[in-house]
Coordinates of C-alpha atoms in Angstrom, one line a residue:
X738 CA 55.1 253.9 115.9
X739 CA 58.5 254.6 115.8
X740 CA 60.0 258.0 114.7
X741 CA 62.1 258.1 112.1
X742 CA 64.8 260.4 114.2
X743 CA 65.2 257.2 116.4
X744 CA 66.5 254.5 113.5
X745 CA 69.7 255.0 111.5
X746 CA 68.6 256.9 108.6
X747 CA 70.3 253.9 106.9
X748 CA 67.2 251.5 107.3
X749 CA 64.5 254.0 106.8
X750 CA 62.6 252.8 103.3
X751 CA 60.4 255.4 101.7
X752 CA 57.0 255.9 102.9
X753 CA 55.4 253.9 99.7
X754 CA 57.6 250.7 100.5
X755 CA 57.2 250.6 104.2
X756 CA 55.4 247.7 105.2
X757 CA 51.5 248.1 106.7
X758 CA 50.5 246.8 110.2
X759 CA 48.4 244.5 109.2
X760 CA 48.8 242.4 105.6
X761 CA 46.6 239.7 104.5
X762 CA 47.9 236.2 104.0
X763 CA 48.9 234.7 100.7
X764 CA 46.4 232.0 100.6
X765 CA 46.6 231.8 96.8
X766 CA 49.6 230.9 96.7
X767 CA 50.0 227.6 94.9
X768 CA 50.9 224.5 97.2
X769 CA 52.4 221.7 95.1
X770 CA 53.2 218.1 96.3
X771 CA 55.7 216.6 94.9
X772 CA 55.5 213.2 95.9
X773 CA 54.0 212.1 92.2
X774 CA 58.0 212.7 91.4
X775 CA 59.0 209.5 93.4
X776 CA 56.0 207.5 93.2
X777 CA 54.2 208.0 89.5
X778 CA 57.2 209.2 87.5
X779 CA 58.7 206.5 84.6
X780 CA 61.9 207.3 82.9
X781 CA 60.9 209.7 80.2
X782 CA 57.9 211.2 81.6
X783 CA 56.1 213.3 84.2
X784 CA 52.8 213.2 85.9
X785 CA 50.5 215.3 83.8
X786 CA 48.9 216.9 86.7
X787 CA 51.7 218.0 88.1
X788 CA 53.0 219.8 85.2
X789 CA 49.9 221.7 84.8
X790 CA 50.1 222.5 88.6
X791 CA 53.9 224.2 88.0
X792 CA 53.0 225.8 84.8
X793 CA 50.0 227.8 86.4
X794 CA 52.0 228.7 89.6
X795 CA 54.7 229.9 86.9
X796 CA 52.7 231.9 84.9
X797 CA 50.0 233.5 87.8
X798 CA 52.4 233.7 90.5
X799 CA 55.9 233.0 90.2
X800 CA 55.8 231.9 93.4
X801 CA 55.0 228.3 94.9
X802 CA 55.4 226.1 97.9
X803 CA 56.6 222.3 97.5
X804 CA 56.1 219.6 100.0
X805 CA 57.0 215.9 99.7
X806 CA 60.2 217.0 98.1
X807 CA 62.5 214.4 98.9
X808 CA 64.8 216.1 101.2
X809 CA 65.0 214.6 104.5
X810 CA 63.5 216.4 107.4
X811 CA 66.5 215.4 109.8
X812 CA 68.8 217.4 107.2
X813 CA 66.5 220.3 107.5
X814 CA 66.5 220.6 111.0
X815 CA 70.1 220.1 111.3
X816 CA 71.1 222.9 108.7
X817 CA 68.3 225.2 110.7
X818 CA 70.1 224.3 113.9
X819 CA 73.8 224.8 112.4
X820 CA 72.5 228.4 111.2
X821 CA 71.0 229.2 114.6
X822 CA 74.4 228.3 116.2
X823 CA 76.5 230.4 113.6
X824 CA 74.8 233.6 114.0
X825 CA 74.6 233.0 117.9
X826 CA 78.5 233.3 117.9
X827 CA 79.9 236.5 119.5
X828 CA 80.2 239.1 116.7
X829 CA 84.0 239.1 117.0
X830 CA 83.6 235.4 115.9
X831 CA 81.7 236.3 113.0
X832 CA 83.8 239.1 111.7
X833 CA 86.7 236.5 111.4
X834 CA 85.1 235.3 108.1
X835 CA 83.6 238.6 107.1
X836 CA 83.3 239.4 103.2
X837 CA 84.7 242.5 101.6
X838 CA 85.1 244.3 98.5
X839 CA 87.2 241.6 96.7
X840 CA 85.3 238.4 97.5
X841 CA 81.6 239.0 98.7
X842 CA 81.6 235.7 100.2
X843 CA 81.2 235.0 103.8
X844 CA 79.6 237.0 106.9
X845 CA 78.1 240.2 106.4
X846 CA 76.2 242.4 108.6
X847 CA 75.4 245.8 106.3
X848 CA 73.7 244.6 103.1
X849 CA 72.0 246.9 100.9
X850 CA 69.1 246.2 98.7
X851 CA 68.0 249.2 96.2
X852 CA 70.3 251.2 98.4
X853 CA 68.7 251.0 101.4
X854 CA 70.2 248.7 104.5
X855 CA 68.4 245.5 105.0
X856 CA 67.6 244.5 108.5
X857 CA 69.5 241.4 108.8
X858 CA 72.8 239.5 108.9
X859 CA 73.9 237.3 106.3
X860 CA 76.3 234.5 105.8
X861 CA 77.1 233.5 102.1
X862 CA 78.9 230.6 100.4
X863 CA 79.1 229.3 96.8
X864 CA 78.4 225.5 95.6
X865 CA 81.2 225.8 93.2
X866 CA 84.3 228.4 94.1
X867 CA 85.9 229.7 91.1
X868 CA 87.4 233.2 89.7
X869 CA 86.8 234.2 86.4
X870 CA 87.6 237.3 83.7
X871 CA 84.7 238.8 84.4
X872 CA 86.2 239.7 87.7
X873 CA 83.7 237.5 89.8
X874 CA 85.2 235.5 92.8
X875 CA 83.5 233.0 94.4
X876 CA 85.8 232.0 97.2
X877 CA 84.2 230.9 100.8
X878 CA 85.1 231.7 104.0
X879 CA 84.4 228.8 106.5
X880 CA 84.3 229.6 110.3
X881 CA 86.6 227.6 112.5
X882 CA 83.4 227.4 115.3
X883 CA 80.7 225.8 115.1
X884 CA 82.4 222.5 114.9
X885 CA 80.7 220.7 111.9
X886 CA 79.3 223.6 110.6
X887 CA 80.8 223.7 107.1
X888 CA 80.0 219.6 106.3
X889 CA 76.3 220.2 107.3
X890 CA 75.7 223.4 105.4
X891 CA 77.4 221.8 102.1
X892 CA 75.4 218.6 102.7
X893 CA 71.9 220.6 102.8
X894 CA 73.4 222.6 99.8
X895 CA 74.0 219.2 97.8
X896 CA 70.6 218.0 98.5
X897 CA 68.7 221.0 97.4
X898 CA 71.3 221.3 94.2
X899 CA 69.3 217.8 93.4
X900 CA 65.8 219.4 94.0
X901 CA 66.9 222.6 91.8
X902 CA 67.4 220.5 88.8
X903 CA 64.2 218.7 89.1
X904 CA 62.3 221.7 89.4
X905 CA 64.6 222.6 86.0
X906 CA 63.2 219.7 84.7
X907 CA 59.6 220.4 85.4
X908 CA 59.8 224.1 84.1
X909 CA 61.3 223.2 80.9
X910 CA 58.5 220.5 80.4
X911 CA 56.1 223.5 81.1
X912 CA 57.8 225.2 78.3
X913 CA 57.5 222.5 75.7
X914 CA 60.9 222.0 75.8
X915 CA 63.2 218.8 76.8
X916 CA 63.4 218.2 80.4
X917 CA 67.2 218.6 80.4
X918 CA 67.2 221.6 78.0
X919 CA 68.5 224.1 80.6
X920 CA 70.8 221.8 82.4
X921 CA 73.7 222.8 80.6
X922 CA 73.8 226.5 81.5
X923 CA 74.6 225.3 85.0
X924 CA 77.7 223.1 84.4
X925 CA 79.8 225.7 86.0
X926 CA 76.9 227.5 88.1
X927 CA 77.4 230.3 90.1
X928 CA 75.1 229.3 92.8
X929 CA 75.1 230.6 95.8
X930 CA 73.5 229.8 99.4
X931 CA 72.6 232.3 102.1
X932 CA 72.0 232.2 105.8
X933 CA 69.8 235.1 106.9
X934 CA 69.3 236.0 110.7
X935 CA 66.7 239.1 111.1
X936 CA 67.0 240.0 114.4
X937 CA 63.8 241.7 116.2
X938 CA 63.4 245.0 115.0
X939 CA 62.1 247.9 117.0
X940 CA 61.0 250.0 114.2
X941 CA 58.8 247.5 111.8
X942 CA 57.0 250.6 110.7
X943 CA 60.5 251.9 109.0
X944 CA 62.8 249.4 108.3
X945 CA 62.6 246.0 106.2
X946 CA 64.4 242.9 106.5
X947 CA 64.9 242.7 102.7
X948 CA 63.6 245.5 101.0
X949 CA 61.4 245.0 97.4
X950 CA 63.3 243.2 94.9
X951 CA 63.4 240.6 92.3
X952 CA 65.9 237.9 92.1
X953 CA 68.4 237.9 89.2
X954 CA 69.3 234.3 88.8
X955 CA 67.2 231.6 87.5
X956 CA 65.4 229.8 90.8
X957 CA 65.4 230.4 94.3
X958 CA 64.3 227.6 96.9
X959 CA 63.8 228.9 100.5
X960 CA 63.8 227.1 103.4
X961 CA 62.1 229.4 106.1
X962 CA 61.3 229.3 110.0
X963 CA 57.8 229.3 111.3
X964 CA 58.3 233.2 112.4
X965 CA 57.0 234.5 108.8
X966 CA 57.6 237.8 107.2
X967 CA 58.0 236.9 103.4
X968 CA 55.9 239.1 101.8
X969 CA 54.9 238.9 97.6
X970 CA 53.5 241.3 95.2
X971 CA 50.3 239.8 93.8
X972 CA 50.3 240.0 90.6
X973 CA 46.6 240.4 89.7
X974 CA 46.0 243.5 91.9
X975 CA 49.7 244.7 93.1
X976 CA 48.8 243.9 96.7
X977 CA 51.8 242.5 99.2
X978 CA 50.6 239.7 100.8
X979 CA 52.7 237.3 103.5
X980 CA 53.6 233.9 102.6
X981 CA 52.5 231.8 105.4
X982 CA 55.0 229.4 106.7
X983 CA 54.4 225.5 105.9
X984 CA 56.3 223.1 108.0
X985 CA 59.1 221.4 106.5
X986 CA 58.1 222.7 102.8
X987 CA 60.6 225.1 100.4
X988 CA 59.1 228.5 99.0
X989 CA 60.3 228.4 95.3
X990 CA 60.0 231.6 93.0
X991 CA 61.0 232.3 89.5
X992 CA 64.1 234.1 88.9
X993 CA 64.7 237.0 86.1
X994 CA 66.9 234.6 84.3
X995 CA 63.9 231.9 83.7
X996 CA 61.9 235.4 82.8
X997 CA 64.2 236.0 80.0
X998 CA 64.7 232.5 78.8
X999 CA 60.6 232.3 78.4
X1000 CA 60.4 235.7 77.0
X1001 CA 58.0 236.7 79.4
X1002 CA 56.0 233.8 79.6
X1003 CA 57.0 233.7 83.3
X1004 CA 57.7 236.8 85.2
X1005 CA 60.0 236.9 88.2
X1006 CA 57.9 238.3 91.3
X1007 CA 58.9 241.3 93.5
X1008 CA 59.2 240.3 97.2
X1009 CA 60.4 241.6 100.6
X1010 CA 61.2 240.5 103.8
X1011 CA 59.0 242.3 106.5
X1012 CA 60.7 242.4 110.4
X1013 CA 59.5 241.0 113.3
X1014 CA 59.5 243.3 116.3
X1015 CA 59.8 240.5 119.0
X1016 CA 61.0 237.3 117.5
X1017 CA 64.2 236.6 115.5
X1018 CA 63.5 234.9 112.1
X1019 CA 66.0 232.6 110.1
X1020 CA 65.8 231.4 106.8
X1021 CA 67.9 229.8 103.8
X1022 CA 67.6 230.5 100.3
X1023 CA 69.2 228.4 97.6
X1024 CA 70.1 231.1 94.5
X1025 CA 70.5 228.5 91.3
X1026 CA 72.3 230.4 88.9
X1027 CA 73.7 229.8 85.6
X1028 CA 77.8 229.7 84.8
X1029 CA 79.1 233.1 84.7
X1030 CA 79.9 233.1 80.6
X1031 CA 76.3 232.3 79.9
X1032 CA 74.5 234.7 77.5
X1033 CA 71.0 235.1 79.2
X1034 CA 68.3 235.9 76.2
X1035 CA 65.3 234.5 75.3
X1036 CA 65.5 230.7 73.7
X1037 CA 65.2 230.6 70.4
X1038 CA 62.3 227.8 70.8
X1039 CA 60.4 230.3 72.4
X1040 CA 60.9 233.2 70.0
X1041 CA 58.7 233.2 67.0
X1042 CA 57.7 236.4 64.7
X1043 CA 54.3 236.5 66.3
X1044 CA 56.4 236.6 69.5
X1045 CA 59.6 238.5 68.8
X1046 CA 62.3 238.3 71.4
X1047 CA 61.7 240.6 74.3
X1048 CA 65.2 241.2 75.6
X1049 CA 68.8 242.1 74.5
X1050 CA 71.1 239.3 75.6
X1051 CA 73.3 239.9 78.6
X1052 CA 76.8 238.5 80.1
X1053 CA 75.3 236.6 83.1
X1054 CA 78.5 236.8 85.0
X1055 CA 78.8 240.8 84.5
X1056 CA 75.3 241.2 85.6
X1057 CA 76.0 239.1 88.8
X1058 CA 78.9 241.1 89.7
X1059 CA 77.0 244.2 89.7
X1060 CA 74.3 243.0 91.6
X1061 CA 76.8 242.0 94.2
X1062 CA 78.5 245.1 94.2
X1063 CA 75.1 247.0 94.7
X1064 CA 74.3 244.7 97.8
X1065 CA 77.8 245.2 99.4
X1066 CA 77.4 249.0 100.1
X1067 CA 75.2 252.1 98.9
X1068 CA 75.6 253.0 95.6
X1069 CA 74.4 256.9 93.8
X1070 CA 72.6 255.2 91.3
X1071 CA 70.0 252.2 91.0
X1072 CA 71.4 249.0 90.7
X1073 CA 71.3 246.9 87.3
X1074 CA 67.8 245.4 86.5
X1075 CA 66.5 243.2 83.6
X1076 CA 64.5 245.7 82.8
X1077 CA 67.6 247.5 81.4
X1078 CA 68.1 244.9 78.6
X1079 CA 64.2 245.2 77.4
X1080 CA 63.6 246.0 73.9
X1081 CA 61.7 248.9 73.2

């Protein structure tokens, strides 16, 4: 076991948040086959059994995996290869597109989660570039090499965006809402895609690839390699369990925005990434986020005298910017959470 004096203290997790040597497999995380969307769906209806599976997964876990999702295997492998080629570049080449205080998109090697540095390197880019009144700057920096990198990653992003809207329709229906009820919130979306590289870590008992957190947006759609390391806190008993990588699948998790919209019917699940002492790990999360001008609050259709709104409204753009500020560097206070908007 490593001694904390051997590692930069910026990476050291508090003892209660460190990963254990052994962790159980999250066998209960629902696995949902989306093929009925393509074979059984009619113009205005979705298969009832599929809706029941999605509803149960969102309610009981906030996490699920999907297969037969309609995204070509060739594109997944192509995006994964482009990601590995980028992170394999010399550091001086990656630093040419390093993000900074003004614009948080591009390469970064010093990400923080809850004020502890993560053992990883990232490359972020926005699905739609923009600059708005909140001071939120979404401006992409693309490297000159590898050749074809931008085209491959943008093609991947457009394909996953279609899946995101499809999942949004399913979730809307499980809330007894029209399928496209939530679509307007994403017309000027702040969605971004991240490439993650987790190098081997000699201190797996002290550091984490990503510290414990809940995703602040609406949905996260994650493609991960076969190495594994994604841990989710099981709602039934609070235990950390490992999400087993399934080839060619996506891991889906509910974010804070859907938790608020659903008025706590669906809860954003806490998760983290444990490090591997021997192998590199790569993943590509797609963070599906609403427009910056959107005020997030419980949907009026889901609020009643019996079930009053559990959150005060908050502006998504301001919230998102503050969360990104805390990812960029260590702050002296805890970064903003949706619990700060919970009604007493």
